[in-house]
Amino acid sequence: VAVTKLLISHGLDPKNVIMCDSRGIIFEGRENLNPIKEQMAAITNSSKKTGSLENALQNADVFIGVSVAGAVTEEMVRSMAPEPIIFAMANPDPEILPDAAAKAGAAVVATGRSDFPNQVNNVLGFPGIFRGALDCRASKITQEMKIAAATALAGLIPNPTKDKILPYALDKSVVPAIATAVKNAWQTKKAPDDA
C-alpha cells in the first residue's frame, strides 16, 4: 500500500494499478477487504480485474513484489508486456530469481539481495532521509520528501543499464545527496504552522 501511494503521489495513474494480496487481486466489492484495502480498491484497478496474481500479471509492464519467495513463475513473466520490469523484493528469496526472470523476457530485474545486481535496500533511503529531516528540523516525513529522496537516488545513476539502476547500498554519495534533497523538499513545502 505504501509503495502504491508513493508512486501515485509521484504521478502514476492509480487506474492502471492492480494490487494483490494473499487472496488474489484487490478489487472494489471483493469480500473480506480491510478498510485500507477498500480505500485502495476504490482508486485502483479501473478494469475491475479479478483472479490471482497470475491474472494480474497478464500484459502488465511492471511487477513490484513485497510478498513471498516463488510467487512469480517464468510463465507469468512471459505473459506480461514485452520487456517488463520486475522488482522481486521478497527476502531472503525473491518472488522470482533474476536469471529466471531475465530468461522469461524481463528487461530489468531488481531484488533485495546484495548478491544480485540492482539491490533495493532500505539503507539506500533511510540514512539520508533521516539526516535531511534532522538537518532541517522537520516535524514529519512528507510524501514530497520521499519523492525528493527517490529522485536524488535515481540521479546518482545518470546512465542506467539493465544491471545498474541503483547505486551500491554503501556508496558514500547516497546519504549526502538524499539528505540535501530531503532538506530542500521540506524547506520548499513546509506550511507556515510547521515553521
CSV table of C-alpha atoms in Angstrom, one decimal:
chain,number,residue,atom,x,y,z
A,1,VAL,CA,0.0,0.0,0.0
A,2,ALA,CA,2.8,2.4,0.9
A,3,VAL,CA,4.6,1.7,-2.4
A,4,THR,CA,1.5,2.3,-4.4
A,5,LYS,CA,0.6,5.5,-2.6
A,6,LEU,CA,4.2,6.8,-3.1
A,7,LEU,CA,4.0,6.0,-6.9
A,8,ILE,CA,0.6,7.6,-7.2
A,9,SER,CA,1.8,10.8,-5.4
A,10,HIS,CA,4.6,10.9,-8.0
A,11,GLY,CA,2.2,10.8,-10.9
A,12,LEU,CA,1.3,7.2,-11.5
A,13,ASP,CA,-2.3,6.9,-12.6
A,14,PRO,CA,-3.9,4.6,-10.0
A,15,LYS,CA,-6.4,3.3,-12.5
A,16,ASN,CA,-3.6,1.4,-14.1
A,17,VAL,CA,-2.5,-0.3,-10.9
A,18,ILE,CA,-3.6,-3.8,-9.9
A,19,MET,CA,-2.8,-4.7,-6.3
A,20,CYS,CA,-2.8,-8.2,-5.0
A,21,ASP,CA,-2.8,-9.8,-1.5
A,22,SER,CA,-2.6,-13.4,-0.4
A,23,ARG,CA,-6.1,-14.0,-1.7
A,24,GLY,CA,-5.5,-12.5,-5.2
A,25,ILE,CA,-6.4,-9.3,-6.9
A,26,ILE,CA,-7.9,-6.5,-4.8
A,27,PHE,CA,-10.9,-5.0,-6.5
A,28,GLU,CA,-13.9,-2.9,-5.4
A,29,GLY,CA,-16.6,-5.1,-3.9
A,30,ARG,CA,-14.3,-8.0,-3.0
A,31,GLU,CA,-15.3,-9.6,0.2
A,32,ASN,CA,-13.0,-9.5,3.3
A,33,LEU,CA,-11.1,-6.4,2.5
A,34,ASN,CA,-9.9,-4.3,5.4
A,35,PRO,CA,-10.6,-0.5,5.3
A,36,ILE,CA,-7.2,0.3,3.8
A,37,LYS,CA,-7.6,-2.3,1.0
A,38,GLU,CA,-11.2,-1.0,0.4
A,39,GLN,CA,-9.7,2.5,0.1
A,40,MET,CA,-7.1,1.3,-2.4
A,41,ALA,CA,-9.7,-0.8,-4.3
A,42,ALA,CA,-11.7,2.4,-4.9
A,43,ILE,CA,-8.9,4.1,-6.7
A,44,THR,CA,-7.0,1.3,-8.4
A,45,ASN,CA,-7.9,-1.5,-10.9
A,46,SER,CA,-10.3,0.5,-13.0
A,47,SER,CA,-10.8,-2.5,-15.3
A,48,LYS,CA,-12.2,-4.4,-12.2
A,49,LYS,CA,-9.9,-7.3,-13.0
A,50,THR,CA,-10.3,-10.3,-10.7
A,51,GLY,CA,-8.5,-13.5,-10.0
A,52,SER,CA,-5.0,-14.4,-8.9
A,53,LEU,CA,-1.5,-12.8,-9.3
A,54,GLU,CA,-1.2,-14.8,-12.5
A,55,ASN,CA,-4.2,-12.9,-13.9
A,56,ALA,CA,-2.9,-9.6,-12.6
A,57,LEU,CA,0.4,-10.0,-14.4
A,58,GLN,CA,-1.1,-10.6,-17.9
A,59,ASN,CA,0.1,-7.8,-20.1
A,60,ALA,CA,1.5,-5.9,-17.1
A,61,ASP,CA,4.5,-3.6,-17.7
A,62,VAL,CA,5.9,-3.8,-14.1
A,63,PHE,CA,5.7,-6.2,-11.2
A,64,ILE,CA,6.6,-4.8,-7.7
A,65,GLY,CA,6.6,-7.7,-5.2
A,66,VAL,CA,6.8,-7.4,-1.5
A,67,SER,CA,5.4,-10.8,-0.8
A,68,VAL,CA,6.9,-14.3,-0.7
A,69,ALA,CA,9.5,-16.4,-2.4
A,70,GLY,CA,8.5,-18.2,-5.6
A,71,ALA,CA,5.2,-16.2,-6.1
A,72,VAL,CA,6.1,-15.5,-9.7
A,73,THR,CA,6.9,-18.0,-12.4
A,74,GLU,CA,8.7,-17.7,-15.7
A,75,GLU,CA,5.4,-18.3,-17.4
A,76,MET,CA,3.9,-15.4,-15.6
A,77,VAL,CA,6.7,-13.1,-16.7
A,78,ARG,CA,6.2,-14.3,-20.3
A,79,SER,CA,2.5,-13.3,-20.0
A,80,MET,CA,3.5,-9.7,-19.2
A,81,ALA,CA,4.0,-6.9,-21.7
A,82,PRO,CA,7.3,-7.2,-23.7
A,83,GLU,CA,10.4,-6.4,-21.7
A,84,PRO,CA,8.7,-6.0,-18.3
A,85,ILE,CA,10.4,-4.6,-15.2
A,86,ILE,CA,10.5,-6.9,-12.2
A,87,PHE,CA,11.1,-5.7,-8.7
A,88,ALA,CA,11.1,-9.0,-6.7
A,89,MET,CA,11.6,-7.8,-3.2
A,90,ALA,CA,10.8,-10.8,-1.0
A,91,ASN,CA,13.8,-11.5,1.2
A,92,PRO,CA,15.9,-13.6,1.5
A,93,ASP,CA,14.4,-15.3,-1.5
A,94,PRO,CA,12.7,-13.2,-4.1
A,95,GLU,CA,9.4,-13.9,-5.8
A,96,ILE,CA,11.4,-15.0,-8.9
A,97,LEU,CA,15.2,-15.2,-9.2
A,98,PRO,CA,16.8,-12.7,-11.6
A,99,ASP,CA,18.2,-15.2,-14.0
A,100,ALA,CA,14.7,-16.9,-14.4
A,101,ALA,CA,13.0,-13.5,-14.9
A,102,ALA,CA,15.6,-12.5,-17.5
A,103,LYS,CA,15.3,-15.8,-19.3
A,104,ALA,CA,11.5,-15.2,-19.4
A,105,GLY,CA,12.0,-11.8,-21.0
A,106,ALA,CA,12.3,-9.3,-18.2
A,107,ALA,CA,14.3,-6.2,-19.3
A,108,VAL,CA,15.2,-5.1,-15.7
A,109,VAL,CA,15.2,-7.1,-12.5
A,110,ALA,CA,15.8,-5.9,-9.0
A,111,THR,CA,15.7,-7.7,-5.7
A,112,GLY,CA,16.5,-7.0,-2.1
A,113,ARG,CA,19.7,-9.2,-2.2
A,114,SER,CA,23.3,-7.9,-2.4
A,115,ASP,CA,24.5,-10.9,-4.4
A,116,PHE,CA,22.4,-9.8,-7.5
A,117,PRO,CA,22.5,-6.6,-9.5
A,118,ASN,CA,20.1,-3.8,-8.6
A,119,GLN,CA,19.8,-4.4,-4.9
A,120,VAL,CA,16.9,-2.4,-3.4
A,121,ASN,CA,17.6,-1.9,0.2
A,122,ASN,CA,16.2,0.5,2.8
A,123,VAL,CA,19.8,1.6,3.6
A,124,LEU,CA,19.7,3.4,0.3
A,125,GLY,CA,17.0,5.7,1.6
A,126,PHE,CA,16.7,5.8,5.4
A,127,PRO,CA,20.0,7.3,6.5
A,128,GLY,CA,19.8,10.2,4.0
A,129,ILE,CA,16.1,10.8,4.7
A,130,PHE,CA,16.6,11.0,8.4
A,131,ARG,CA,19.8,13.1,8.0
A,132,GLY,CA,18.0,15.6,5.9
A,133,ALA,CA,15.0,15.7,8.2
A,134,LEU,CA,17.2,16.2,11.2
A,135,ASP,CA,19.3,18.9,9.5
A,136,CYS,CA,16.2,21.0,8.7
A,137,ARG,CA,14.3,20.1,12.0
A,138,ALA,CA,11.4,18.7,10.1
A,139,SER,CA,8.5,17.7,12.2
A,140,LYS,CA,7.4,14.8,9.9
A,141,ILE,CA,8.4,13.0,6.8
A,142,THR,CA,6.2,14.0,3.9
A,143,GLN,CA,5.5,12.4,0.5
A,144,GLU,CA,7.4,15.3,-1.1
A,145,MET,CA,10.4,14.4,1.0
A,146,LYS,CA,10.2,10.8,-0.1
A,147,ILE,CA,9.8,11.7,-3.7
A,148,ALA,CA,12.8,14.0,-3.5
A,149,ALA,CA,14.8,11.2,-1.9
A,150,ALA,CA,13.8,8.8,-4.7
A,151,THR,CA,14.6,11.4,-7.4
A,152,ALA,CA,18.0,12.1,-5.8
A,153,LEU,CA,18.8,8.4,-5.7
A,154,ALA,CA,17.8,7.9,-9.3
A,155,GLY,CA,20.0,10.9,-10.2
A,156,LEU,CA,23.1,9.1,-8.9
A,157,ILE,CA,23.0,6.8,-11.9
A,158,PRO,CA,23.0,9.1,-14.9
A,159,ASN,CA,23.3,6.3,-17.5
A,160,PRO,CA,21.3,3.4,-16.1
A,161,THR,CA,21.7,-0.1,-17.6
A,162,LYS,CA,19.7,-3.2,-17.0
A,163,ASP,CA,22.2,-4.3,-14.3
A,164,LYS,CA,22.8,-0.8,-12.8
A,165,ILE,CA,19.6,1.2,-12.0
A,166,LEU,CA,20.7,2.0,-8.4
A,167,PRO,CA,23.9,2.8,-6.6
A,168,TYR,CA,25.6,0.2,-4.4
A,169,ALA,CA,24.0,0.2,-0.9
A,170,LEU,CA,27.1,1.5,0.8
A,171,ASP,CA,28.0,4.1,-1.9
A,172,LYS,CA,29.2,7.2,0.1
A,173,SER,CA,27.5,9.6,-2.2
A,174,VAL,CA,24.0,8.4,-1.4
A,175,VAL,CA,23.4,9.8,2.1
A,176,PRO,CA,24.5,13.4,1.3
A,177,ALA,CA,22.6,13.5,-2.0
A,178,ILE,CA,19.4,12.3,-0.4
A,179,ALA,CA,19.8,14.4,2.8
A,180,THR,CA,20.2,17.6,0.6
A,181,ALA,CA,17.1,16.7,-1.5
A,182,VAL,CA,15.0,15.9,1.6
A,183,LYS,CA,16.1,19.1,3.3
A,184,ASN,CA,15.2,21.2,0.2
A,185,ALA,CA,11.9,19.5,-0.2
A,186,TRP,CA,11.0,20.3,3.4
A,187,GLN,CA,12.0,23.9,3.2
A,188,THR,CA,10.1,24.3,-0.1
A,189,LYS,CA,6.9,22.7,1.0
A,190,LYS,CA,6.6,23.3,4.7
A,191,ALA,CA,3.4,25.1,5.9
A,192,PRO,CA,3.7,28.3,7.9
A,193,ASP,CA,2.5,26.4,11.0
A,194,ASP,CA,5.4,24.0,10.6
A,195,ALA,CA,8.0,26.8,10.8
